[in-house]
Coordinates of C-alpha atoms and ligand atoms in Angstrom, one line a residue:
X49 CA 44.3 45.2 17.6
X50 CA 46.7 45.7 20.5
X51 CA 45.5 44.9 24.1
X52 CA 47.6 47.0 26.5
X53 CA 48.0 47.3 30.2
X54 CA 47.2 43.6 30.8
X55 CA 48.0 41.1 33.4
X56 CA 48.1 37.8 31.6
X57 CA 47.1 34.3 32.7
X58 CA 48.4 32.2 29.8
X59 CA 47.3 28.7 30.7
X60 CA 50.6 27.4 29.2
X61 CA 52.1 24.4 30.7
X62 CA 53.5 25.4 33.2
X63 CA 51.0 28.3 33.6
X64 CA 52.4 31.9 33.7
X65 CA 51.1 35.1 35.2
X66 CA 52.7 38.1 33.5
X67 CA 52.3 41.7 34.4
X68 CA 52.5 44.9 32.2
X69 CA 51.9 42.9 29.0
X70 CA 50.4 43.7 25.6
X71 CA 48.8 41.2 23.2
X72 CA 48.8 41.8 19.5
X73 CA 45.8 40.3 17.6
X74 CA 45.6 40.1 13.9
X75 CA 42.5 38.5 12.2
X76 CA 41.5 35.6 14.5
X77 CA 45.0 34.9 16.0
X78 CA 47.3 36.1 18.7
X79 CA 50.4 37.2 16.8
X80 CA 52.6 38.5 19.6
X81 CA 52.8 38.8 23.3
X82 CA 55.3 40.8 25.2
X83 CA 56.1 43.7 27.6
X84 CA 53.8 46.5 26.9
X85 CA 56.5 49.1 26.4
X86 CA 58.1 47.3 23.5
X87 CA 54.8 46.3 21.7
X88 CA 53.4 49.8 22.0
X89 CA 56.6 51.1 20.4
X90 CA 56.6 48.4 17.6
X91 CA 52.9 48.7 16.7
X92 CA 52.1 52.4 16.8
X93 CA 49.3 52.2 14.1
X94 CA 47.3 49.4 15.8
X95 CA 43.9 50.0 17.3
X96 CA 44.4 49.9 21.1
X97 CA 42.3 48.4 23.8
X98 CA 43.3 49.3 27.3
X99 CA 42.8 46.4 29.7
X100 CA 43.3 48.8 32.6
X101 CA 45.3 46.3 34.6
X102 CA 42.7 43.6 34.4
X103 CA 43.6 39.9 34.1
X104 CA 43.5 38.8 30.4
X105 CA 43.1 35.1 30.0
X106 CA 41.8 32.5 27.6
X107 CA 38.0 32.4 27.3
X108 CA 36.4 29.5 29.2
X109 CA 35.3 26.4 27.3
X110 CA 32.1 24.3 28.1
X111 CA 32.6 20.7 27.1
X112 CA 28.9 19.6 27.3
X113 CA 25.7 21.7 27.3
X114 CA 22.2 21.7 26.0
X115 CA 21.0 25.1 24.7
X116 CA 17.5 23.7 24.3
X117 CA 17.1 23.5 28.1
X118 CA 16.6 27.2 28.4
X119 CA 12.8 27.0 28.8
X120 CA 13.1 24.6 31.8
X121 CA 14.0 27.6 34.0
X122 CA 11.1 28.2 36.5
X123 CA 8.9 25.7 34.7
X124 CA 6.5 23.7 36.9
X125 CA 6.4 19.9 36.6
X126 CA 2.7 18.8 37.1
X127 CA 2.0 16.2 39.9
X128 CA 4.4 14.7 42.4
X129 CA 8.0 15.7 42.0
X130 CA 10.1 13.2 39.9
X131 CA 11.6 10.7 42.3
X132 CA 14.7 9.7 40.3
X133 CA 16.5 10.5 37.1
X134 CA 14.4 8.2 34.8
X135 CA 11.3 10.2 36.0
X136 CA 13.1 13.5 35.4
X137 CA 13.6 12.4 31.8
X138 CA 10.0 11.3 31.4
X139 CA 8.4 14.2 33.3
X140 CA 10.7 17.1 32.4
X141 CA 13.1 16.7 29.5
X142 CA 11.2 14.5 27.1
X143 CA 7.9 16.4 27.1
X144 CA 9.9 19.7 27.0
X145 CA 12.1 18.8 24.0
X146 CA 9.0 17.6 22.2
X147 CA 7.4 21.0 22.7
X148 CA 10.1 23.0 20.9
X149 CA 9.5 24.5 17.5
X150 CA 12.4 25.9 15.4
X151 CA 11.6 29.3 16.7
X152 CA 12.0 28.1 20.3
X153 CA 15.3 26.3 19.3
X154 CA 16.5 29.7 18.0
X155 CA 15.3 31.6 21.1
X156 CA 16.9 29.1 23.5
X157 CA 20.2 29.2 21.7
X158 CA 20.1 33.0 21.8
X159 CA 19.6 33.3 25.5
X160 CA 22.1 30.5 26.3
X161 CA 24.8 32.0 24.1
X162 CA 24.1 35.5 25.4
X163 CA 24.7 34.1 28.9
X164 CA 28.0 32.5 27.7
X165 CA 29.3 35.8 26.3
X166 CA 28.4 37.8 29.4
X167 CA 30.1 35.2 31.6
X168 CA 33.3 34.6 29.6
X169 CA 32.6 31.3 28.0
X170 CA 33.8 31.4 24.4
X171 CA 33.6 27.8 23.1
X172 CA 30.5 25.6 23.7
X173 CA 29.9 21.9 22.8
X174 CA 26.2 21.6 22.4
X175 CA 24.0 18.5 22.4
X176 CA 20.6 19.3 20.8
X177 CA 17.2 17.6 20.8
X178 CA 13.8 18.9 19.4
X179 CA 12.0 15.8 18.2
X180 CA 9.1 17.7 16.6
X181 CA 11.5 20.1 14.8
X182 CA 14.5 18.0 13.8
X183 CA 15.2 19.0 10.2
X184 CA 17.2 22.2 10.0
X185 CA 17.5 22.6 13.8
X186 CA 21.3 22.6 13.7
X187 CA 21.2 25.3 11.0
X188 CA 19.0 27.4 13.3
X189 CA 21.5 27.0 16.1
X190 CA 24.5 27.5 13.8
X191 CA 23.0 30.8 12.6
X192 CA 22.7 32.1 16.2
X193 CA 26.3 30.9 16.9
X194 CA 27.6 32.8 13.8
X195 CA 25.7 36.0 14.5
X196 CA 26.7 36.0 18.1
X197 CA 30.4 35.3 17.3
X198 CA 31.1 32.5 19.8
X199 CA 32.7 29.2 18.8
X200 CA 30.6 26.0 19.0
X201 CA 30.5 22.3 18.2
X202 CA 26.9 21.1 17.3
X203 CA 25.1 17.8 17.0
X204 CA 21.6 16.3 17.1
X205 CA 20.8 13.6 19.8
X206 CA 19.7 10.6 17.8
X207 CA 17.2 8.5 19.8
X208 CA 14.6 5.7 19.3
X209 CA 12.3 7.0 22.0
X210 CA 10.1 8.8 19.5
X211 CA 10.0 6.0 16.9
X212 CA 12.0 4.8 14.0
X213 CA 11.2 7.7 11.7
X214 CA 12.4 10.3 14.1
X215 CA 15.6 8.3 14.8
X216 CA 16.2 8.3 11.0
X217 CA 15.5 12.0 10.9
X218 CA 18.0 12.6 13.7
X219 CA 20.7 10.6 11.8
X220 CA 19.9 12.6 8.7
X221 CA 20.2 15.9 10.5
X222 CA 23.6 15.0 11.8
X223 CA 24.8 13.8 8.4
X224 CA 23.4 16.8 6.6
X225 CA 25.0 19.2 9.1
X226 CA 28.4 17.4 9.1
X227 CA 28.5 17.7 5.3
X228 CA 27.5 21.3 5.4
X229 CA 30.2 22.2 7.9
X230 CA 32.7 20.3 5.9
X231 CA 31.8 22.0 2.7
X232 CA 31.3 25.5 4.0
X233 CA 34.8 26.5 5.2
X234 CA 33.8 30.1 5.9
X235 CA 31.0 29.0 8.3
X236 CA 33.1 26.3 9.8
X237 CA 35.9 28.6 11.0
X238 CA 33.9 28.9 14.2
X239 CA 31.2 26.1 13.9
X240 CA 32.0 22.5 13.9
X241 CA 29.9 19.3 13.9
X242 CA 29.9 16.0 15.6
X243 CA 27.4 13.1 15.6
X244 CA 25.0 13.2 18.5
X245 CA 23.3 10.2 20.3
X246 CA 21.0 10.6 23.2
X247 CA 22.1 7.7 25.5
X248 CA 22.6 4.0 25.3
X249 CA 19.2 3.4 26.9
X250 CA 17.3 5.0 24.1
X251 CA 19.2 3.6 21.1
X252 CA 18.9 0.1 19.7
X253 CA 21.8 -1.8 18.3
X254 CA 20.5 -1.3 14.8
X255 CA 20.3 2.5 15.3
X256 CA 23.8 2.5 16.6
X257 CA 25.0 0.5 13.6
X258 CA 23.1 2.9 11.2
X259 CA 24.9 5.9 12.9
X260 CA 28.3 4.3 12.6
X261 CA 27.9 3.1 9.1
X262 CA 26.5 6.3 7.8
X263 CA 28.9 8.7 9.5
X264 CA 31.9 9.9 7.5
X265 CA 35.2 8.2 8.5
X266 CA 36.8 9.7 11.6
X267 CA 33.5 11.3 12.8
X268 CA 33.2 11.1 16.6
X269 CA 30.0 10.8 18.7
X270 CA 28.7 12.8 21.6
X271 CA 26.5 10.7 23.9
X272 CA 25.3 10.5 27.6
X273 CA 26.7 7.4 29.3
X274 CA 25.7 5.8 32.6
X275 CA 24.3 9.0 34.0
X276 CA 22.1 6.7 36.1
X277 CA 22.2 3.0 36.9
X278 CA 19.2 2.5 34.6
X279 CA 21.5 3.0 31.6
X280 CA 23.5 -0.1 32.8
X281 CA 20.4 -2.2 33.5
X282 CA 19.0 -1.3 30.0
X283 CA 22.3 -2.2 28.3
X284 CA 22.7 -5.5 30.1
X285 CA 19.1 -6.4 29.2
X286 CA 19.5 -5.4 25.5
X287 CA 23.0 -6.7 24.9
X288 CA 24.3 -8.6 27.9
X289 CA 27.0 -6.0 28.1
X290 CA 27.6 -2.9 30.2
X291 CA 27.1 0.4 28.5
X292 CA 30.8 1.3 27.7
X293 CA 31.4 -2.3 26.5
X294 CA 28.3 -2.1 24.3
X295 CA 29.4 1.3 22.8
X296 CA 32.9 0.0 22.3
X297 CA 31.6 -3.2 20.5
X298 CA 29.5 -1.0 18.2
X299 CA 32.3 1.3 17.2
X300 CA 31.2 4.4 19.1
X301 CA 34.2 5.1 21.3
X302 CA 37.5 6.7 20.2
X303 CA 39.6 9.9 20.3
X304 CA 36.9 12.0 18.6
X305 CA 34.0 10.8 20.9
X306 CA 32.6 12.6 23.9
X307 CA 30.9 10.6 26.7
X308 CA 29.0 12.8 29.1
X309 CA 28.9 11.8 32.8
X310 CA 30.2 8.2 33.0
X311 CA 29.0 8.0 36.7
X312 CA 28.0 4.4 37.0
X313 CA 30.9 2.8 35.2
X314 CA 33.1 0.0 36.5
X315 CA 36.9 -0.4 36.3
X316 CA 36.8 -2.3 33.0
X317 CA 34.7 0.4 31.5
X318 CA 37.1 3.1 32.7
X319 CA 40.0 1.2 31.1
X320 CA 38.1 0.9 27.8
X321 CA 37.5 4.7 27.9
X322 CA 41.2 5.2 28.6
X323 CA 42.4 2.8 25.9
X324 CA 40.2 4.2 23.3
X325 CA 41.1 7.8 24.1
X326 CA 37.4 8.7 24.6
X327 CA 36.7 12.1 26.2
X328 CA 34.6 12.1 29.3
X329 CA 32.8 15.2 30.6
X330 CA 31.9 15.9 34.2
X331 CA 28.8 18.1 35.1
X332 CA 28.7 18.3 38.9
X333 CA 25.9 20.8 39.2
X334 CA 23.6 18.7 37.0
X335 CA 24.6 15.5 38.8
X336 CA 23.7 17.1 42.2
X337 CA 20.5 18.5 40.8
X338 CA 19.4 15.1 39.4
X339 CA 20.7 13.2 42.5
X340 CA 22.4 10.7 40.2
X341 CA 25.7 10.3 42.1
X342 CA 29.3 11.4 41.4
X343 CA 31.7 10.2 38.8
X344 CA 35.1 9.0 39.9
X345 CA 36.9 11.9 38.2
X346 CA 40.2 11.5 40.0
X347 CA 40.3 7.7 39.3
X348 CA 39.5 8.3 35.7
X349 CA 42.3 10.9 35.4
X350 CA 44.8 8.4 37.0
X351 CA 43.7 5.8 34.6
X352 CA 44.4 8.2 31.7
X353 CA 40.9 9.1 30.7
X354 CA 40.8 12.8 29.5
X355 CA 38.1 14.2 31.7
X356 CA 36.6 17.6 30.8
X357 CA 34.1 20.0 32.5
X358 CA 30.7 20.9 31.1
X359 CA 27.5 22.5 32.4
X360 CA 24.8 20.3 31.0
X361 CA 22.7 23.3 30.2
X362 CA 23.0 25.0 33.5
X363 CA 24.1 28.7 33.1
X364 CA 27.3 29.0 31.1
X365 CA 29.3 30.1 34.2
X366 CA 32.3 27.8 34.1
X367 CA 33.8 29.0 37.4
X368 CA 30.7 28.0 39.2
X369 CA 31.2 24.5 37.8
X370 CA 34.9 24.6 38.9
X371 CA 33.7 25.5 42.4
X372 CA 31.0 22.8 42.5
X373 CA 33.5 20.1 41.3
X374 CA 36.0 21.2 43.9
X375 CA 33.4 21.0 46.7
X376 CA 31.3 18.0 45.6
X377 CA 34.1 15.5 45.6
X378 CA 35.1 16.5 49.1
X379 CA 31.7 16.0 50.7
X380 CA 31.0 12.9 48.7
X381 CA 34.2 11.2 49.9
X382 CA 34.2 13.0 53.3
X383 CA 37.8 14.0 52.6
X384 CA 38.9 17.6 52.1
X385 CA 42.0 16.4 50.2
X386 CA 39.9 15.1 47.3
X387 CA 39.7 16.9 44.0
X388 CA 42.2 19.7 44.7
X389 CA 42.5 22.9 42.7
X390 CA 45.2 21.4 40.4
X391 CA 42.9 18.5 39.4
X392 CA 40.0 21.0 38.7
X393 CA 42.4 23.1 36.5
X394 CA 43.6 20.0 34.8
X395 CA 40.1 19.1 33.8
X396 CA 38.5 22.5 33.2
X397 CA 41.4 24.4 31.7
X398 CA 43.9 22.0 30.1
X399 CA 41.6 19.1 29.1
X400 CA 38.8 21.3 27.9
X401 CA 41.3 23.2 25.8
X402 CA 42.6 19.9 24.3
X403 CA 39.0 18.8 23.6
X404 CA 38.0 22.1 21.9
X405 CA 41.3 22.1 20.1
X406 CA 40.5 18.7 18.6
X407 CA 37.6 20.3 16.8
X408 CA 39.5 23.4 15.8
X409 CA 43.0 22.1 15.0
X410 CA 44.0 25.1 12.9
X411 CA 45.4 26.9 16.0
X412 CA 45.6 26.2 19.7
X413 CA 42.6 27.1 21.9
X414 CA 42.5 27.8 25.6
X415 CA 46.0 29.2 25.8
X416 CA 47.6 32.7 25.4
X417 CA 50.6 32.2 23.1
X418 CA 51.6 33.6 19.7
X419 CA 49.8 31.5 17.0
X420 CA 46.8 30.6 19.2
X421 CA 43.2 31.6 18.5
X422 CA 42.4 35.1 19.9
X423 CA 39.6 33.8 22.3
X424 CA 40.1 35.8 25.5
X425 CA 38.4 37.5 28.3
X426 CA 39.2 40.4 30.7
X427 CA 38.6 39.7 34.4
X428 CA 38.3 42.6 36.8
X429 CA 39.7 40.8 39.8
X430 CA 41.8 42.5 42.5
X431 CA 43.4 39.9 44.7
X432 CA 44.1 40.8 48.4
X433 CA 46.7 38.0 48.7
X434 CA 49.5 37.1 46.2
X435 CA 48.2 35.5 43.1
X436 CA 50.7 33.2 41.4
X437 CA 50.6 30.5 38.7
X438 CA 50.8 28.0 41.5
X439 CA 47.8 29.2 43.5
X440 CA 45.7 30.5 40.6
X441 CA 43.2 27.6 40.8
X442 CA 42.3 28.5 44.4
X443 CA 41.9 32.2 43.5
X444 CA 39.5 31.1 40.7
X445 CA 37.6 28.8 43.1
X446 CA 37.4 31.2 46.0
X447 CA 37.7 34.6 44.4
X448 CA 36.7 34.7 40.7
X449 CA 33.1 35.3 39.7
X450 CA 31.7 35.4 36.2
X451 CA 30.3 38.9 36.9
X452 CA 33.9 40.1 36.9
X453 CA 34.2 39.3 33.2
X454 CA 34.1 42.7 31.5
X455 CA 35.3 42.0 27.9
X456 CA 34.9 38.9 25.7
X457 CA 36.8 38.4 22.5
X458 CA 36.4 35.4 20.2
X459 CA 38.6 34.8 17.1
X460 CA 39.8 38.4 17.3
X461 CA 36.2 39.9 17.3
X462 CA 35.1 41.8 20.4
X463 CA 31.7 40.3 21.5
X464 CA 31.4 42.3 24.7
X465 CA 33.4 45.4 25.7
X466 CA 33.3 46.8 29.2
X467 CA 30.1 44.8 29.8
X468 CA 28.4 46.1 26.7
X469 CA 27.3 43.4 24.3
X470 CA 28.2 44.2 20.7
X471 CA 26.8 41.3 18.7
X472 CA 23.6 40.5 20.6
X473 CA 20.7 42.7 21.9
X474 CA 20.0 41.4 25.3
X475 CA 16.7 43.2 25.8
X476 CA 15.3 42.1 22.4
X477 CA 16.5 38.5 22.9
X478 CA 15.2 38.0 26.4
X479 CA 11.9 39.7 25.4
X480 CA 11.5 37.3 22.5
X481 CA 12.2 34.3 24.6
X482 CA 9.9 35.5 27.3
X483 CA 7.1 36.1 24.8
X484 CA 7.4 32.5 23.5
X485 CA 7.7 30.9 26.9
X486 CA 4.0 30.6 27.8
X487 CA 3.4 28.7 24.5
X488 CA 6.3 26.4 25.1
X489 CA 5.0 25.7 28.6
X490 CA 1.5 25.1 27.3
X491 CA 2.8 22.6 24.7
X492 CA 4.9 21.0 27.5
X493 CA 1.8 20.5 29.6
X494 CA 0.0 18.9 26.7
X495 CA 3.0 16.6 26.0
X496 CA 3.3 15.8 29.7
X497 CA -0.4 14.5 29.8
X498 CA -0.1 12.4 26.6
Ligands
LIG711 ZN1 23.6 16.3 29.0

């Protein structure tokens, strides 16, 4: 496949914006990039896709999401509104995740992935919970991922909050799926696994030890950390240690582990995250919505912590998350110099690419260069001021919208062309989710009242 008439945003270091380019894709890789005239001459027999002068750039990557959250949209929480994050967990998320059947897990993955393809997100790192449908839940999501054609990293959130048996079932689901992905190389070309844990506050030391001792060597973990102060109070009461110290002591941290949020961490915890090479993900829209505070992203970056950007199950519109990160830190610190566009790009483009690449090491991700995975999007953006590699982050923050994404390609397969979805039937998928929603909400109400 030869993409012609393209303006490229390569996200190399340093980034390049190149005009009148063509991109040759063979199988799932970018094979050659160069001036259109010469590639068109050299590859006369290739199927052509005319980008019509649009920007062609690497697909966006979401470092932390929850597909299972799809049914929360528009759902009423009975009684007084939750007053803080612990109440949001107890009144919203826990009764909701307990309401999900495998059919609902499937429907929520479908609508979330559909949203990702439409809005140019090509790799997603999911964190799944469905305590009354644990066994096989990762297979259900994996099937949706494979049919849709996106790239994803999956895990199940182990927790003690529903009892020892369900904690064990969660561990088994992670182990089973890790093994399956490892054995099934065809499937695992676009699906990878990690080991999920809900959060320090819902896992005992013995559960943490069971996870570490049962996971294959080198497996990383994906866990919420210090999203609210309550995680610290719980950890101090349980172990006499702060959350990051506790996880470090129990062998959870490391260069394959993802820690979501890290808002209420102290300087020692930040240095432990940096020394261990642990990834941290920032989800500013979710943090604002939950009123949990703001993580010290700039300080963590200076300390050497690889901070990435996720959506926490909000829509898979990564540039909205860029914009929120850019704005939030300014108002929080009352300083318009904070979290500049370069910092946002460092987190959302470069660090997200490195994190995704660590799960798919066969070829680079998040970059347009020969040899990289052919995960790319076309963006129908017409700047009215000069767009350069230097000011691109500000064009993205102030000018780009996900509705400008017209074509989405993952691993050389076209998933959306000129806004027409080729692997998913939007009408059918949304109709199915909508049909199931009243039952999910009814079960949620019953769970809520228990
Ligand atoms: Zn989360």
